[in-house]
Coordinates of C-alpha atoms in Angstrom, one line a residue:
M1 CA 99.1 193.4 -214.2
S2 CA 100.3 196.9 -213.6
A3 CA 98.1 198.8 -216.0
T4 CA 96.8 200.8 -213.0
T5 CA 98.5 201.9 -209.9
N6 CA 96.1 200.0 -207.7
A7 CA 97.1 196.6 -209.2
S8 CA 100.1 194.3 -208.7
K9 CA 101.0 190.8 -209.7
Y10 CA 101.9 189.9 -206.1
V11 CA 100.5 191.5 -203.0
V12 CA 102.2 190.7 -199.6
I13 CA 100.0 191.5 -196.6
G14 CA 102.1 192.3 -193.6
A15 CA 105.7 193.7 -193.3
G16 CA 107.0 191.8 -190.4
L17 CA 109.9 189.4 -190.7
A18 CA 108.1 186.8 -192.8
G19 CA 106.3 189.2 -195.1
A20 CA 109.4 191.4 -195.6
A21 CA 111.5 188.3 -196.4
T22 CA 108.9 187.1 -198.9
A23 CA 108.7 190.5 -200.6
W24 CA 112.5 190.7 -200.8
Q25 CA 112.7 187.3 -202.4
L26 CA 109.9 188.0 -204.9
A27 CA 111.2 191.5 -205.9
S28 CA 114.8 190.4 -206.2
R29 CA 113.6 187.8 -208.7
G30 CA 112.1 190.5 -210.9
H31 CA 108.4 190.1 -209.9
E32 CA 106.0 193.0 -209.4
V33 CA 105.3 193.3 -205.7
T34 CA 103.2 195.5 -203.5
I35 CA 103.6 195.3 -199.7
V36 CA 100.6 196.5 -197.6
E37 CA 101.2 197.1 -193.9
R38 CA 98.6 198.1 -191.4
S39 CA 101.0 200.5 -189.7
H40 CA 104.7 200.5 -190.7
P41 CA 107.3 197.7 -191.0
A42 CA 108.4 196.2 -187.7
N43 CA 105.9 198.3 -185.7
D44 CA 105.6 197.5 -182.0
A45 CA 102.1 196.1 -182.2
G46 CA 103.4 192.9 -184.0
S47 CA 106.0 190.2 -183.5
S48 CA 109.0 191.6 -185.4
H49 CA 109.9 194.8 -183.5
G50 CA 113.0 195.5 -181.4
S51 CA 116.6 194.4 -181.5
A52 CA 116.6 191.1 -179.6
R53 CA 115.4 187.7 -180.9
I54 CA 117.2 184.5 -180.3
F55 CA 119.1 182.8 -183.1
R56 CA 119.9 179.2 -182.2
Y57 CA 120.5 175.7 -183.7
A58 CA 119.3 173.5 -180.8
Y59 CA 116.0 171.8 -181.5
P60 CA 114.7 168.4 -180.4
D61 CA 113.7 167.9 -184.1
E62 CA 116.6 167.6 -186.5
F63 CA 114.3 169.0 -189.3
Y64 CA 114.4 172.4 -187.6
T65 CA 118.1 172.4 -186.9
G66 CA 118.6 171.8 -190.6
L67 CA 116.3 174.6 -191.4
V68 CA 118.3 177.0 -189.2
Q69 CA 121.4 176.0 -191.2
Q70 CA 119.7 176.9 -194.4
S71 CA 118.4 180.1 -192.9
K72 CA 121.9 181.1 -191.8
I73 CA 122.9 181.2 -195.5
G74 CA 120.1 183.7 -196.0
W75 CA 121.1 185.8 -193.0
D76 CA 124.6 186.1 -194.2
E77 CA 123.5 187.1 -197.7
L78 CA 121.1 189.7 -196.2
A79 CA 123.8 191.2 -194.0
R80 CA 126.1 191.4 -197.0
L81 CA 123.5 193.1 -199.2
G82 CA 122.3 195.4 -196.5
G83 CA 125.7 196.3 -195.4
T84 CA 125.1 195.8 -191.7
P85 CA 125.5 192.8 -189.3
L86 CA 122.1 191.4 -188.2
I87 CA 123.1 188.6 -185.8
T88 CA 125.3 189.4 -182.7
P89 CA 127.2 186.2 -181.7
T90 CA 126.6 185.2 -178.1
G91 CA 126.4 181.4 -178.0
S92 CA 123.5 179.7 -176.2
V93 CA 123.0 177.4 -173.3
D94 CA 120.1 174.9 -173.0
Y95 CA 119.3 173.2 -169.7
G96 CA 116.6 172.1 -167.3
A97 CA 115.0 168.9 -166.3
D98 CA 112.7 169.0 -169.3
R99 CA 115.1 170.4 -171.9
N100 CA 117.1 167.2 -172.4
P101 CA 120.5 168.7 -173.4
A102 CA 121.9 165.2 -174.3
Q103 CA 119.3 164.7 -177.0
L104 CA 119.9 168.2 -178.4
A105 CA 123.6 167.4 -178.5
T106 CA 123.0 164.3 -180.5
I107 CA 121.1 166.3 -183.1
L108 CA 123.8 169.0 -183.3
E109 CA 126.4 166.3 -183.7
A110 CA 124.4 164.8 -186.6
R111 CA 124.3 168.2 -188.3
G112 CA 128.0 169.0 -187.7
I113 CA 127.3 171.9 -185.4
E114 CA 129.9 172.8 -182.8
H115 CA 128.7 172.2 -179.3
E116 CA 129.7 171.0 -175.8
L117 CA 127.9 169.1 -173.1
L118 CA 128.8 170.4 -169.6
S119 CA 128.0 169.4 -166.1
A120 CA 126.1 172.0 -164.0
A121 CA 129.3 172.7 -162.1
E122 CA 131.4 173.2 -165.2
A123 CA 128.7 175.5 -166.6
R124 CA 128.5 177.5 -163.4
S125 CA 132.3 177.9 -163.5
R126 CA 132.1 179.3 -167.0
W127 CA 129.0 181.4 -166.4
P128 CA 128.8 182.2 -162.7
Q129 CA 126.0 184.6 -163.4
I130 CA 123.6 181.7 -164.1
A131 CA 122.7 179.1 -161.4
F132 CA 122.5 176.0 -163.6
D133 CA 120.6 173.1 -162.0
T134 CA 121.2 170.4 -164.6
P135 CA 123.7 169.4 -167.3
V136 CA 124.0 172.1 -170.0
L137 CA 124.3 172.1 -173.8
W138 CA 126.5 175.0 -175.1
H139 CA 126.7 175.9 -178.7
P140 CA 128.7 178.9 -179.7
G141 CA 127.1 179.5 -183.1
A142 CA 124.0 181.0 -181.5
G143 CA 123.3 184.7 -181.1
V144 CA 120.8 187.6 -181.1
I145 CA 118.9 188.8 -184.1
D146 CA 118.2 192.5 -184.6
A147 CA 114.7 191.9 -185.9
E148 CA 113.8 195.5 -186.6
T149 CA 116.9 196.2 -188.7
A150 CA 116.4 192.9 -190.5
V151 CA 112.8 193.9 -191.5
T152 CA 113.7 197.4 -192.6
T153 CA 116.7 196.0 -194.6
M154 CA 114.6 193.4 -196.4
V155 CA 111.9 196.0 -197.2
R156 CA 114.5 198.5 -198.4
L157 CA 116.1 195.8 -200.7
A158 CA 112.6 194.9 -202.0
V159 CA 111.9 198.5 -202.8
E160 CA 115.2 198.9 -204.5
H161 CA 114.2 196.0 -206.7
G162 CA 111.0 197.8 -207.6
A163 CA 108.5 196.8 -204.9
R164 CA 106.0 199.3 -203.6
L165 CA 105.3 199.7 -199.9
L166 CA 101.9 201.0 -198.7
N167 CA 102.0 201.9 -195.0
D168 CA 98.9 202.5 -192.9
W169 CA 96.9 200.1 -195.1
P170 CA 95.1 197.6 -192.8
V171 CA 93.5 194.8 -194.7
A172 CA 89.8 193.9 -194.1
A173 CA 89.3 191.3 -196.8
V174 CA 90.6 189.5 -199.9
Q175 CA 87.9 189.0 -202.5
S176 CA 87.9 186.8 -205.6
T177 CA 87.6 188.5 -209.0
T178 CA 87.6 187.3 -212.5
G179 CA 91.3 188.1 -212.9
G180 CA 92.5 187.1 -209.4
Y181 CA 91.8 188.9 -206.2
R182 CA 90.9 192.3 -204.8
V183 CA 92.5 193.3 -201.5
V184 CA 90.3 195.6 -199.6
S185 CA 91.5 197.9 -196.7
T186 CA 89.5 198.9 -193.7
T187 CA 89.1 202.4 -195.3
G188 CA 87.6 201.0 -198.5
A189 CA 90.8 201.3 -200.6
T190 CA 91.3 198.5 -203.0
L191 CA 94.3 196.8 -204.7
D192 CA 93.9 194.1 -207.4
A193 CA 96.4 191.2 -207.5
E194 CA 96.9 187.9 -209.3
N195 CA 98.5 186.4 -206.2
V196 CA 98.2 187.3 -202.5
I197 CA 100.6 186.3 -199.7
V198 CA 99.0 186.7 -196.3
S199 CA 101.6 187.2 -193.6
A200 CA 99.4 188.9 -191.0
G201 CA 100.8 187.4 -187.8
G202 CA 98.5 187.8 -184.9
W203 CA 95.8 189.4 -187.1
L204 CA 95.5 186.2 -189.1
P205 CA 92.8 184.6 -186.9
Q206 CA 90.3 187.4 -187.5
L207 CA 91.3 187.7 -191.2
L208 CA 91.0 184.1 -192.2
E209 CA 87.2 184.1 -192.8
N210 CA 87.6 187.1 -195.1
L211 CA 90.3 185.7 -197.4
A212 CA 88.3 184.0 -200.2
L213 CA 89.7 180.6 -199.2
P214 CA 87.9 177.4 -200.1
A215 CA 85.8 176.0 -197.2
G216 CA 87.7 172.7 -197.3
F217 CA 91.0 174.5 -196.9
L218 CA 89.8 176.7 -194.1
A219 CA 88.4 173.6 -192.2
Q220 CA 91.9 172.1 -192.2
I221 CA 93.6 175.1 -190.6
P222 CA 94.1 174.5 -186.9
A223 CA 93.0 176.9 -184.3
F224 CA 95.6 179.6 -183.5
E225 CA 96.5 180.7 -180.0
V226 CA 97.5 184.3 -179.9
R227 CA 99.3 185.3 -176.7
Q228 CA 100.4 188.7 -175.4
E229 CA 103.8 187.8 -174.1
Q230 CA 105.7 189.8 -171.5
A231 CA 109.4 190.4 -171.4
Y232 CA 111.5 192.1 -168.7
H233 CA 114.9 193.6 -168.7
F234 CA 117.0 193.0 -165.6
P235 CA 120.2 195.1 -165.1
Y236 CA 123.6 193.3 -165.1
R237 CA 125.4 193.4 -161.8
D238 CA 128.7 193.7 -163.8
Q239 CA 128.2 196.1 -166.7
P240 CA 129.9 195.7 -170.0
A241 CA 133.1 197.7 -170.4
A242 CA 131.7 200.1 -173.0
P243 CA 128.1 201.2 -174.0
G244 CA 126.9 198.9 -176.8
S245 CA 129.6 196.3 -176.2
T246 CA 128.6 192.6 -176.0
P247 CA 128.3 191.4 -172.5
A248 CA 129.6 187.9 -171.5
W249 CA 126.1 186.5 -171.4
P250 CA 124.8 183.8 -173.7
T251 CA 121.2 183.4 -174.7
F252 CA 119.5 180.6 -172.7
I253 CA 116.5 178.3 -172.6
H254 CA 115.7 176.8 -169.2
K255 CA 112.9 174.3 -169.3
M256 CA 111.7 172.7 -166.1
P257 CA 108.4 171.2 -164.9
G258 CA 105.7 173.9 -164.9
M259 CA 107.8 176.7 -166.4
Q260 CA 110.0 177.4 -169.4
V261 CA 112.1 180.6 -169.4
Y262 CA 114.3 182.2 -172.0
G263 CA 116.8 185.0 -171.9
L264 CA 119.1 187.0 -174.1
P265 CA 121.1 190.2 -174.1
G266 CA 118.6 192.9 -174.5
G267 CA 120.4 195.0 -177.1
R268 CA 119.4 198.6 -177.7
D269 CA 115.8 197.9 -176.7
A270 CA 116.8 198.7 -173.1
G271 CA 120.1 200.5 -173.4
F272 CA 122.4 197.5 -173.7
H273 CA 122.8 197.1 -170.0
G274 CA 120.4 194.2 -169.1
Q275 CA 119.3 190.7 -169.9
K276 CA 115.9 190.2 -171.5
V277 CA 114.0 187.4 -169.7
A278 CA 110.6 186.0 -170.3
E279 CA 108.4 183.0 -169.5
Y280 CA 107.6 181.2 -172.7
N281 CA 103.9 181.3 -173.4
G282 CA 103.4 183.0 -170.1
G283 CA 101.1 185.7 -171.4
K284 CA 97.4 186.0 -171.6
R285 CA 95.5 184.5 -174.5
L286 CA 93.8 186.7 -177.1
S287 CA 91.4 186.0 -179.9
S288 CA 93.6 188.1 -182.2
A289 CA 96.2 190.8 -182.1
A290 CA 93.4 193.4 -182.3
D291 CA 92.7 192.6 -178.6
Q292 CA 96.1 193.4 -177.2
D293 CA 96.3 196.1 -174.6
G294 CA 100.0 196.3 -173.9
L295 CA 99.4 195.9 -170.1
M296 CA 101.8 193.9 -168.0
D297 CA 100.3 191.2 -165.8
P298 CA 101.5 191.6 -162.2
S299 CA 101.3 187.9 -161.5
N300 CA 103.6 187.1 -164.5
R301 CA 106.0 189.8 -163.4
A302 CA 106.1 188.2 -159.9
R303 CA 106.8 184.8 -161.4
V304 CA 109.6 186.0 -163.6
V305 CA 111.2 188.1 -160.8
D306 CA 111.1 185.1 -158.5
Y307 CA 112.7 183.0 -161.2
V308 CA 115.5 185.6 -161.7
S309 CA 116.1 185.8 -157.9
R310 CA 116.7 182.0 -157.8
Y311 CA 118.5 181.3 -161.1
L312 CA 120.2 184.5 -162.4
P313 CA 122.5 185.8 -159.7
G314 CA 124.3 187.9 -162.3
V315 CA 121.4 190.4 -162.6
V316 CA 119.6 192.6 -160.1
P317 CA 116.1 191.0 -159.7
E318 CA 114.3 194.3 -160.4
P319 CA 113.3 194.9 -164.0
Y320 CA 114.2 198.4 -165.3
A321 CA 112.2 198.0 -168.5
E322 CA 109.4 195.7 -169.7
T323 CA 107.4 195.2 -172.8
T324 CA 104.8 193.0 -174.5
C325 CA 104.9 191.2 -177.8
L326 CA 102.8 188.7 -179.7
F327 CA 103.1 185.0 -180.1
T328 CA 100.8 183.3 -182.6
N329 CA 100.9 179.5 -181.9
T330 CA 99.7 176.5 -183.8
P331 CA 98.9 173.4 -181.7
T332 CA 102.1 171.7 -182.8
E333 CA 104.3 174.9 -182.8
D334 CA 105.0 174.2 -186.5
F335 CA 104.5 176.9 -189.0
I336 CA 101.8 177.2 -191.7
L337 CA 103.1 177.8 -195.2
D338 CA 100.5 176.7 -197.8
R339 CA 98.9 177.8 -201.0
V340 CA 95.5 177.3 -202.5
D341 CA 94.6 178.8 -205.8
G342 CA 96.4 182.2 -205.8
I343 CA 96.5 182.8 -202.0
T344 CA 99.5 181.8 -200.0
V345 CA 99.0 181.7 -196.2
L346 CA 102.2 182.3 -194.3
S347 CA 102.3 182.1 -190.6
P348 CA 105.8 181.3 -189.2
C349 CA 105.0 181.9 -185.7
S350 CA 104.7 179.9 -182.4
G351 CA 107.3 182.1 -180.8
H352 CA 110.3 180.7 -182.6
G353 CA 109.9 181.9 -186.2
A354 CA 112.3 184.9 -186.3
K355 CA 115.5 182.9 -186.9
F356 CA 114.0 181.3 -190.0
A357 CA 112.9 184.5 -191.7
P358 CA 115.2 184.4 -194.8
E359 CA 114.5 180.7 -195.5
I360 CA 110.8 181.1 -194.9
G361 CA 110.8 184.0 -197.4
R362 CA 112.5 181.9 -200.0
L363 CA 110.1 179.0 -199.5
A364 CA 107.1 181.3 -199.6
A365 CA 108.3 182.9 -202.8
D366 CA 108.9 179.5 -204.4
L367 CA 105.4 178.4 -203.4
A368 CA 103.7 181.6 -204.5
T369 CA 105.4 181.5 -207.9
G370 CA 104.8 177.8 -208.4
I371 CA 108.5 176.9 -208.8
G372 CA 109.0 174.9 -205.5
E373 CA 107.4 173.0 -202.7
V374 CA 107.5 173.4 -199.0
P375 CA 108.0 170.8 -196.2
A376 CA 104.9 168.7 -195.7
Q377 CA 104.6 169.5 -192.1
F378 CA 104.1 173.2 -193.0
R379 CA 101.1 172.3 -195.1
V380 CA 97.8 172.5 -193.3
A381 CA 97.0 168.9 -193.9
G382 CA 100.3 167.8 -192.4
L383 CA 100.2 169.8 -189.2
A384 CA 98.0 167.3 -187.4
A385 CA 100.7 164.6 -187.9
A386 CA 103.6 166.7 -186.7
G387 CA 105.1 166.8 -183.2
R388 CA 105.9 169.9 -181.2
A389 CA 108.9 171.9 -182.5
E390 CA 110.1 173.7 -179.4

């Protein structure tokens, strides 16, 4: 379909982790691909910027643990092709009255993933910088994803395979045409396509009604909850031996009644000398990403600082850096990956999608090209029957 420069067989809307992974997969298979991005890949107004996202295997649903295993194959291949490591090993600890480490351990055991169950005292002896309050699950295969480098690597590989990247190209609508679709930007520029993959993250809620989707399909899509999450970097009391070296801090998820907190080494986002800590789904609700203001909520900051004072003695409870990012949640915390006619809707989100990016890209490319299926719980009709992923 490339008779003119404003036409492409596949158009991918959004160059975050999911969109970049899909474009890489399509282009590497020899397909004609154009990526349109409202700003630039991995920009800080989306969900895929920065150098610190958690990679972990521990899930209460074995389906997701298996999906992480599949995704790790893709991460290793991407690192090999890109020539740079993308996951820094740290290991991970899960604990808290509502986290159920024993259940998580049963699933890791079933999947053959190395792990240990520790008492709170054993865990405190190993990691005195964390005040564990329950038994702890430790699995050493976890780590920290460099999200920004992953995105730019996948986009670069896609372009090397012939894909075209159009930056500063915000999409206003996708219209049906006799030959497929016309993607229209907010400036009036157009791009014709046979197939469109929509990976718009937090902008998807406001875009849905303008995507030329059948009414019946639209009616099945659950309501999204977009949140402006807030993360804080707290300085380590004992600094790593050398700048950029990996501190002896694992990633963690601490789930207790009324609050779930996660933390991870902050990477280059804040100079390598602090732990990134955030309350999961603690940010304000937005109608879409367009409503974000980047402002920190003092009450959330106070909650997180109080948490750090009580549970993280290994850091100074005064953040030296802070930032916002977007979560785009479905009611079940599952992803949406579905296709109708020539439009594929791709929304791996709910605050835990980063680790699955290579596998989601493979599944989306299979679906868009008609050569494969996706798990039923990612289809819009199956979301209502699924449990929460966490």
